[in-house]
Amino acid sequence: MQSKHYNYLYEIQIDFDRNIHKGYEVNYVIYNCMVYFQINNEQQLGGFVPRP
């Protein structure tokens, strides 16, 4: 459930195709960006809650 207050957080999409191997470094950067986003914006994007 998204509130109108947080709509601006979801304007950018990441088109991540699991069939294309981009290397561990890219996956690591994307993962850490998502964890940073979740902690700083108090959001939960997946099935886990990141720890600060």
mmJSON file of the N, C-alpha and C atoms, coordinates in Angstrom:
{"data_MODEL":{"atom_site":{
"group_PDB":["ATOM","ATOM","ATOM","ATOM","ATOM","ATOM","ATOM","ATOM","ATOM","ATOM","ATOM","ATOM","ATOM","ATOM","ATOM","ATOM","ATOM","ATOM","ATOM","ATOM","ATOM","ATOM","ATOM","ATOM","ATOM","ATOM","ATOM","ATOM","ATOM","ATOM","ATOM","ATOM","ATOM","ATOM","ATOM","ATOM","ATOM","ATOM","ATOM","ATOM","ATOM","ATOM","ATOM","ATOM","ATOM","ATOM","ATOM","ATOM","ATOM","ATOM","ATOM","ATOM","ATOM","ATOM","ATOM","ATOM","ATOM","ATOM","ATOM","ATOM","ATOM","ATOM","ATOM","ATOM","ATOM","ATOM","ATOM","ATOM","ATOM","ATOM","ATOM","ATOM","ATOM","ATOM","ATOM","ATOM","ATOM","ATOM","ATOM","ATOM","ATOM","ATOM","ATOM","ATOM","ATOM","ATOM","ATOM","ATOM","ATOM","ATOM","ATOM","ATOM","ATOM","ATOM","ATOM","ATOM","ATOM","ATOM","ATOM","ATOM","ATOM","ATOM","ATOM","ATOM","ATOM","ATOM","ATOM","ATOM","ATOM","ATOM","ATOM","ATOM","ATOM","ATOM","ATOM","ATOM","ATOM","ATOM","ATOM","ATOM","ATOM","ATOM","ATOM","ATOM","ATOM","ATOM","ATOM","ATOM","ATOM","ATOM","ATOM","ATOM","ATOM","ATOM","ATOM","ATOM","ATOM","ATOM","ATOM","ATOM","ATOM","ATOM","ATOM","ATOM","ATOM","ATOM","ATOM","ATOM","ATOM","ATOM","ATOM","ATOM","ATOM","ATOM","ATOM","ATOM"],
"id":[1,2,3,4,5,6,7,8,9,10,11,12,13,14,15,16,17,18,19,20,21,22,23,24,25,26,27,28,29,30,31,32,33,34,35,36,37,38,39,40,41,42,43,44,45,46,47,48,49,50,51,52,53,54,55,56,57,58,59,60,61,62,63,64,65,66,67,68,69,70,71,72,73,74,75,76,77,78,79,80,81,82,83,84,85,86,87,88,89,90,91,92,93,94,95,96,97,98,99,100,101,102,103,104,105,106,107,108,109,110,111,112,113,114,115,116,117,118,119,120,121,122,123,124,125,126,127,128,129,130,131,132,133,134,135,136,137,138,139,140,141,142,143,144,145,146,147,148,149,150,151,152,153,154,155,156],
"type_symbol":["N","C","C","N","C","C","N","C","C","N","C","C","N","C","C","N","C","C","N","C","C","N","C","C","N","C","C","N","C","C","N","C","C","N","C","C","N","C","C","N","C","C","N","C","C","N","C","C","N","C","C","N","C","C","N","C","C","N","C","C","N","C","C","N","C","C","N","C","C","N","C","C","N","C","C","N","C","C","N","C","C","N","C","C","N","C","C","N","C","C","N","C","C","N","C","C","N","C","C","N","C","C","N","C","C","N","C","C","N","C","C","N","C","C","N","C","C","N","C","C","N","C","C","N","C","C","N","C","C","N","C","C","N","C","C","N","C","C","N","C","C","N","C","C","N","C","C","N","C","C","N","C","C","N","C","C"],
"label_atom_id":["N","CA","C","N","CA","C","N","CA","C","N","CA","C","N","CA","C","N","CA","C","N","CA","C","N","CA","C","N","CA","C","N","CA","C","N","CA","C","N","CA","C","N","CA","C","N","CA","C","N","CA","C","N","CA","C","N","CA","C","N","CA","C","N","CA","C","N","CA","C","N","CA","C","N","CA","C","N","CA","C","N","CA","C","N","CA","C","N","CA","C","N","CA","C","N","CA","C","N","CA","C","N","CA","C","N","CA","C","N","CA","C","N","CA","C","N","CA","C","N","CA","C","N","CA","C","N","CA","C","N","CA","C","N","CA","C","N","CA","C","N","CA","C","N","CA","C","N","CA","C","N","CA","C","N","CA","C","N","CA","C","N","CA","C","N","CA","C","N","CA","C","N","CA","C","N","CA","C","N","CA","C"],
"label_alt_id":[null,null,null,null,null,null,null,null,null,null,null,null,null,null,null,null,null,null,null,null,null,null,null,null,null,null,null,null,null,null,null,null,null,null,null,null,null,null,null,null,null,null,null,null,null,null,null,null,null,null,null,null,null,null,null,null,null,null,null,null,null,null,null,null,null,null,null,null,null,null,null,null,null,null,null,null,null,null,null,null,null,null,null,null,null,null,null,null,null,null,null,null,null,null,null,null,null,null,null,null,null,null,null,null,null,null,null,null,null,null,null,null,null,null,null,null,null,null,null,null,null,null,null,null,null,null,null,null,null,null,null,null,null,null,null,null,null,null,null,null,null,null,null,null,null,null,null,null,null,null,null,null,null,null,null,null],
"label_comp_id":["MET","MET","MET","GLN","GLN","GLN","SER","SER","SER","LYS","LYS","LYS","HIS","HIS","HIS","TYR","TYR","TYR","ASN","ASN","ASN","TYR","TYR","TYR","LEU","LEU","LEU","TYR","TYR","TYR","GLU","GLU","GLU","ILE","ILE","ILE","GLN","GLN","GLN","ILE","ILE","ILE","ASP","ASP","ASP","PHE","PHE","PHE","ASP","ASP","ASP","ARG","ARG","ARG","ASN","ASN","ASN","ILE","ILE","ILE","HIS","HIS","HIS","LYS","LYS","LYS","GLY","GLY","GLY","TYR","TYR","TYR","GLU","GLU","GLU","VAL","VAL","VAL","ASN","ASN","ASN","TYR","TYR","TYR","VAL","VAL","VAL","ILE","ILE","ILE","TYR","TYR","TYR","ASN","ASN","ASN","CYS","CYS","CYS","MET","MET","MET","VAL","VAL","VAL","TYR","TYR","TYR","PHE","PHE","PHE","GLN","GLN","GLN","ILE","ILE","ILE","ASN","ASN","ASN","ASN","ASN","ASN","GLU","GLU","GLU","GLN","GLN","GLN","GLN","GLN","GLN","LEU","LEU","LEU","GLY","GLY","GLY","GLY","GLY","GLY","PHE","PHE","PHE","VAL","VAL","VAL","PRO","PRO","PRO","ARG","ARG","ARG","PRO","PRO","PRO"],
"label_asym_id":["A","A","A","A","A","A","A","A","A","A","A","A","A","A","A","A","A","A","A","A","A","A","A","A","A","A","A","A","A","A","A","A","A","A","A","A","A","A","A","A","A","A","A","A","A","A","A","A","A","A","A","A","A","A","A","A","A","A","A","A","A","A","A","A","A","A","A","A","A","A","A","A","A","A","A","A","A","A","A","A","A","A","A","A","A","A","A","A","A","A","A","A","A","A","A","A","A","A","A","A","A","A","A","A","A","A","A","A","A","A","A","A","A","A","A","A","A","A","A","A","A","A","A","A","A","A","A","A","A","A","A","A","A","A","A","A","A","A","A","A","A","A","A","A","A","A","A","A","A","A","A","A","A","A","A","A"],
"label_entity_id":["1","1","1","1","1","1","1","1","1","1","1","1","1","1","1","1","1","1","1","1","1","1","1","1","1","1","1","1","1","1","1","1","1","1","1","1","1","1","1","1","1","1","1","1","1","1","1","1","1","1","1","1","1","1","1","1","1","1","1","1","1","1","1","1","1","1","1","1","1","1","1","1","1","1","1","1","1","1","1","1","1","1","1","1","1","1","1","1","1","1","1","1","1","1","1","1","1","1","1","1","1","1","1","1","1","1","1","1","1","1","1","1","1","1","1","1","1","1","1","1","1","1","1","1","1","1","1","1","1","1","1","1","1","1","1","1","1","1","1","1","1","1","1","1","1","1","1","1","1","1","1","1","1","1","1","1"],
"label_seq_id":[1,1,1,2,2,2,3,3,3,4,4,4,5,5,5,6,6,6,7,7,7,8,8,8,9,9,9,10,10,10,11,11,11,12,12,12,13,13,13,14,14,14,15,15,15,16,16,16,17,17,17,18,18,18,19,19,19,20,20,20,21,21,21,22,22,22,23,23,23,24,24,24,25,25,25,26,26,26,27,27,27,28,28,28,29,29,29,30,30,30,31,31,31,32,32,32,33,33,33,34,34,34,35,35,35,36,36,36,37,37,37,38,38,38,39,39,39,40,40,40,41,41,41,42,42,42,43,43,43,44,44,44,45,45,45,46,46,46,47,47,47,48,48,48,49,49,49,50,50,50,51,51,51,52,52,52],
"pdbx_PDB_ins_code":[null,null,null,null,null,null,null,null,null,null,null,null,null,null,null,null,null,null,null,null,null,null,null,null,null,null,null,null,null,null,null,null,null,null,null,null,null,null,null,null,null,null,null,null,null,null,null,null,null,null,null,null,null,null,null,null,null,null,null,null,null,null,null,null,null,null,null,null,null,null,null,null,null,null,null,null,null,null,null,null,null,null,null,null,null,null,null,null,null,null,null,null,null,null,null,null,null,null,null,null,null,null,null,null,null,null,null,null,null,null,null,null,null,null,null,null,null,null,null,null,null,null,null,null,null,null,null,null,null,null,null,null,null,null,null,null,null,null,null,null,null,null,null,null,null,null,null,null,null,null,null,null,null,null,null,null],
"Cartn_x":[0.843,0.0,0.893,0.696,1.466,0.603,1.146,0.436,0.841,0.062,0.39,1.67,2.001,3.215,4.472,4.462,5.643,5.624,4.664,4.593,5.842,6.474,7.656,8.834,8.808,9.91,9.95,8.854,8.743,8.708,9.21,9.169,10.154,11.268,12.308,12.189,12.212,12.162,13.521,13.854,15.058,14.59,14.946,14.572,15.667,15.451,16.459,16.026,16.714,16.415,17.304,16.707,17.477,18.209,17.822,18.454,19.753,20.043,21.276,22.238,23.413,24.406,25.217,25.072,25.767,26.975,27.162,28.292,27.892,28.713,28.422,28.511,29.392,29.562,28.288,27.654,26.409,25.308,25.185,24.178,24.423,25.672,26.039,25.634,25.893,25.549,24.035,23.304,21.842,21.275,21.769,21.297,21.523,22.732,23.042,22.269,21.994,21.148,19.733,19.212,17.861,17.81,18.843,18.895,18.971,19.815,19.942,18.597,17.922,16.62,15.613,15.568,14.605,14.866,16.11,16.438,16.136,16.558,16.392,14.959,14.139,12.77,11.734,12.209,11.335,10.329,10.858,10.058,10.475,9.582,9.918,9.584,10.602,10.412,10.321,10.673,10.668,10.194,10.576,10.14,10.993,11.979,12.83,12.906,13.236,13.416,14.905,15.505,16.936,17.278,18.455,18.944,19.883,19.749,20.672,22.066],
"Cartn_y":[-1.171,0.0,1.24,2.109,3.329,4.518,5.372,6.603,7.656,8.687,9.748,10.464,10.418,11.063,10.443,9.154,8.46,8.182,8.712,8.414,8.848,9.935,10.411,9.439,8.537,7.594,6.523,6.308,5.188,5.641,6.827,7.335,6.629,6.147,5.53,4.013,3.349,1.892,1.335,0.198,-0.534,-1.755,-1.817,-2.953,-4.009,-4.944,-5.948,-7.285,-7.737,-9.002,-10.087,-11.062,-12.134,-13.025,-12.976,-13.822,-13.238,-11.989,-11.352,-11.279,-11.884,-11.907,-10.615,-9.793,-8.512,-8.544,-9.623,-9.734,-9.43,-9.9,-9.739,-8.292,-7.522,-6.13,-5.318,-5.484,-4.765,-5.206,-6.51,-7.008,-6.468,-6.391,-5.87,-4.401,-3.611,-2.183,-1.999,-2.737,-2.631,-3.032,-4.124,-4.59,-3.523,-2.976,-1.974,-0.679,-0.305,0.871,0.632,-0.573,-0.879,-0.904,-1.439,-1.446,-0.009,0.797,2.214,2.927,2.717,3.326,2.922,1.643,1.149,1.743,1.813,2.334,3.824,4.586,6.037,6.501,5.696,6.104,5.287,4.449,3.617,2.837,2.174,1.384,-0.072,-0.963,-2.374,-2.822,-3.164,-3.501,-4.995,-5.795,-7.234,-7.961,-9.191,-10.012,-9.901,-8.998,-8.859,-7.383,-7.168,-5.813,-5.583,-4.607,-4.375,-3.787,-4.12,-3.585,-2.429,-1.343,-0.207,-0.505],
"Cartn_z":[0.0,0.0,0.0,-0.965,-1.064,-0.658,0.145,0.442,-0.575,-0.698,-1.646,-1.239,0.032,0.526,-0.091,-0.378,-0.876,-2.376,-3.113,-4.546,-5.3,-4.88,-5.578,-5.456,-4.486,-4.294,-5.373,-6.052,-6.993,-8.45,-8.759,-10.127,-11.047,-10.517,-11.339,-11.243,-12.394,-12.426,-12.817,-12.254,-12.658,-13.429,-14.707,-15.54,-15.389,-14.492,-14.17,-14.752,-15.785,-16.441,-15.845,-15.183,-14.539,-15.547,-16.796,-17.811,-18.344,-18.029,-18.483,-17.304,-17.458,-16.387,-16.438,-15.414,-15.364,-14.436,-13.75,-12.837,-11.409,-10.501,-9.082,-8.628,-9.235,-8.812,-9.049,-10.188,-10.481,-9.521,-9.305,-8.366,-6.964,-6.547,-5.237,-5.098,-6.128,-6.103,-6.057,-6.87,-6.87,-5.512,-4.959,-3.65,-2.583,-2.535,-1.521,-1.719,-2.949,-3.201,-2.679,-2.873,-2.385,-0.859,-0.218,1.246,1.765,1.157,1.543,1.405,0.276,0.03,1.1,1.428,2.415,3.802,4.202,5.534,5.626,4.623,4.678,4.465,3.797,3.501,4.265,5.185,6.007,5.143,4.127,3.198,3.288,2.861,2.765,1.352,0.578,-0.839,-1.088,-0.132,-0.349,0.885,0.99,2.104,3.346,3.356,4.526,4.922,6.178,6.685,6.877,6.167,6.306,7.665,8.153,9.424,9.158,9.894,9.706,10.223],
"occupancy":[1.0,1.0,1.0,1.0,1.0,1.0,1.0,1.0,1.0,1.0,1.0,1.0,1.0,1.0,1.0,1.0,1.0,1.0,1.0,1.0,1.0,1.0,1.0,1.0,1.0,1.0,1.0,1.0,1.0,1.0,1.0,1.0,1.0,1.0,1.0,1.0,1.0,1.0,1.0,1.0,1.0,1.0,1.0,1.0,1.0,1.0,1.0,1.0,1.0,1.0,1.0,1.0,1.0,1.0,1.0,1.0,1.0,1.0,1.0,1.0,1.0,1.0,1.0,1.0,1.0,1.0,1.0,1.0,1.0,1.0,1.0,1.0,1.0,1.0,1.0,1.0,1.0,1.0,1.0,1.0,1.0,1.0,1.0,1.0,1.0,1.0,1.0,1.0,1.0,1.0,1.0,1.0,1.0,1.0,1.0,1.0,1.0,1.0,1.0,1.0,1.0,1.0,1.0,1.0,1.0,1.0,1.0,1.0,1.0,1.0,1.0,1.0,1.0,1.0,1.0,1.0,1.0,1.0,1.0,1.0,1.0,1.0,1.0,1.0,1.0,1.0,1.0,1.0,1.0,1.0,1.0,1.0,1.0,1.0,1.0,1.0,1.0,1.0,1.0,1.0,1.0,1.0,1.0,1.0,1.0,1.0,1.0,1.0,1.0,1.0,1.0,1.0,1.0,1.0,1.0,1.0],
"B_iso_or_equiv":[0.0,0.0,0.0,0.0,0.0,0.0,0.0,0.0,0.0,0.0,0.0,0.0,0.0,0.0,0.0,0.0,0.0,0.0,0.0,0.0,0.0,0.0,0.0,0.0,0.0,0.0,0.0,0.0,0.0,0.0,0.0,0.0,0.0,0.0,0.0,0.0,0.0,0.0,0.0,0.0,0.0,0.0,0.0,0.0,0.0,0.0,0.0,0.0,0.0,0.0,0.0,0.0,0.0,0.0,0.0,0.0,0.0,0.0,0.0,0.0,0.0,0.0,0.0,0.0,0.0,0.0,0.0,0.0,0.0,0.0,0.0,0.0,0.0,0.0,0.0,0.0,0.0,0.0,0.0,0.0,0.0,0.0,0.0,0.0,0.0,0.0,0.0,0.0,0.0,0.0,0.0,0.0,0.0,0.0,0.0,0.0,0.0,0.0,0.0,0.0,0.0,0.0,0.0,0.0,0.0,0.0,0.0,0.0,0.0,0.0,0.0,0.0,0.0,0.0,0.0,0.0,0.0,0.0,0.0,0.0,0.0,0.0,0.0,0.0,0.0,0.0,0.0,0.0,0.0,0.0,0.0,0.0,0.0,0.0,0.0,0.0,0.0,0.0,0.0,0.0,0.0,0.0,0.0,0.0,0.0,0.0,0.0,0.0,0.0,0.0,0.0,0.0,0.0,0.0,0.0,0.0],
"pdbx_formal_charge":[null,null,null,null,null,null,null,null,null,null,null,null,null,null,null,null,null,null,null,null,null,null,null,null,null,null,null,null,null,null,null,null,null,null,null,null,null,null,null,null,null,null,null,null,null,null,null,null,null,null,null,null,null,null,null,null,null,null,null,null,null,null,null,null,null,null,null,null,null,null,null,null,null,null,null,null,null,null,null,null,null,null,null,null,null,null,null,null,null,null,null,null,null,null,null,null,null,null,null,null,null,null,null,null,null,null,null,null,null,null,null,null,null,null,null,null,null,null,null,null,null,null,null,null,null,null,null,null,null,null,null,null,null,null,null,null,null,null,null,null,null,null,null,null,null,null,null,null,null,null,null,null,null,null,null,null],
"auth_seq_id":[1,1,1,2,2,2,3,3,3,4,4,4,5,5,5,6,6,6,7,7,7,8,8,8,9,9,9,10,10,10,11,11,11,12,12,12,13,13,13,14,14,14,15,15,15,16,16,16,17,17,17,18,18,18,19,19,19,20,20,20,21,21,21,22,22,22,23,23,23,24,24,24,25,25,25,26,26,26,27,27,27,28,28,28,29,29,29,30,30,30,31,31,31,32,32,32,33,33,33,34,34,34,35,35,35,36,36,36,37,37,37,38,38,38,39,39,39,40,40,40,41,41,41,42,42,42,43,43,43,44,44,44,45,45,45,46,46,46,47,47,47,48,48,48,49,49,49,50,50,50,51,51,51,52,52,52],
"auth_comp_id":["MET","MET","MET","GLN","GLN","GLN","SER","SER","SER","LYS","LYS","LYS","HIS","HIS","HIS","TYR","TYR","TYR","ASN","ASN","ASN","TYR","TYR","TYR","LEU","LEU","LEU","TYR","TYR","TYR","GLU","GLU","GLU","ILE","ILE","ILE","GLN","GLN","GLN","ILE","ILE","ILE","ASP","ASP","ASP","PHE","PHE","PHE","ASP","ASP","ASP","ARG","ARG","ARG","ASN","ASN","ASN","ILE","ILE","ILE","HIS","HIS","HIS","LYS","LYS","LYS","GLY","GLY","GLY","TYR","TYR","TYR","GLU","GLU","GLU","VAL","VAL","VAL","ASN","ASN","ASN","TYR","TYR","TYR","VAL","VAL","VAL","ILE","ILE","ILE","TYR","TYR","TYR","ASN","ASN","ASN","CYS","CYS","CYS","MET","MET","MET","VAL","VAL","VAL","TYR","TYR","TYR","PHE","PHE","PHE","GLN","GLN","GLN","ILE","ILE","ILE","ASN","ASN","ASN","ASN","ASN","ASN","GLU","GLU","GLU","GLN","GLN","GLN","GLN","GLN","GLN","LEU","LEU","LEU","GLY","GLY","GLY","GLY","GLY","GLY","PHE","PHE","PHE","VAL","VAL","VAL","PRO","PRO","PRO","ARG","ARG","ARG","PRO","PRO","PRO"],
"auth_asym_id":["A","A","A","A","A","A","A","A","A","A","A","A","A","A","A","A","A","A","A","A","A","A","A","A","A","A","A","A","A","A","A","A","A","A","A","A","A","A","A","A","A","A","A","A","A","A","A","A","A","A","A","A","A","A","A","A","A","A","A","A","A","A","A","A","A","A","A","A","A","A","A","A","A","A","A","A","A","A","A","A","A","A","A","A","A","A","A","A","A","A","A","A","A","A","A","A","A","A","A","A","A","A","A","A","A","A","A","A","A","A","A","A","A","A","A","A","A","A","A","A","A","A","A","A","A","A","A","A","A","A","A","A","A","A","A","A","A","A","A","A","A","A","A","A","A","A","A","A","A","A","A","A","A","A","A","A"],
"auth_atom_id":["N","CA","C","N","CA","C","N","CA","C","N","CA","C","N","CA","C","N","CA","C","N","CA","C","N","CA","C","N","CA","C","N","CA","C","N","CA","C","N","CA","C","N","CA","C","N","CA","C","N","CA","C","N","CA","C","N","CA","C","N","CA","C","N","CA","C","N","CA","C","N","CA","C","N","CA","C","N","CA","C","N","CA","C","N","CA","C","N","CA","C","N","CA","C","N","CA","C","N","CA","C","N","CA","C","N","CA","C","N","CA","C","N","CA","C","N","CA","C","N","CA","C","N","CA","C","N","CA","C","N","CA","C","N","CA","C","N","CA","C","N","CA","C","N","CA","C","N","CA","C","N","CA","C","N","CA","C","N","CA","C","N","CA","C","N","CA","C","N","CA","C","N","CA","C","N","CA","C","N","CA","C"],
"pdbx_PDB_model_num":[1,1,1,1,1,1,1,1,1,1,1,1,1,1,1,1,1,1,1,1,1,1,1,1,1,1,1,1,1,1,1,1,1,1,1,1,1,1,1,1,1,1,1,1,1,1,1,1,1,1,1,1,1,1,1,1,1,1,1,1,1,1,1,1,1,1,1,1,1,1,1,1,1,1,1,1,1,1,1,1,1,1,1,1,1,1,1,1,1,1,1,1,1,1,1,1,1,1,1,1,1,1,1,1,1,1,1,1,1,1,1,1,1,1,1,1,1,1,1,1,1,1,1,1,1,1,1,1,1,1,1,1,1,1,1,1,1,1,1,1,1,1,1,1,1,1,1,1,1,1,1,1,1,1,1,1]
}}}
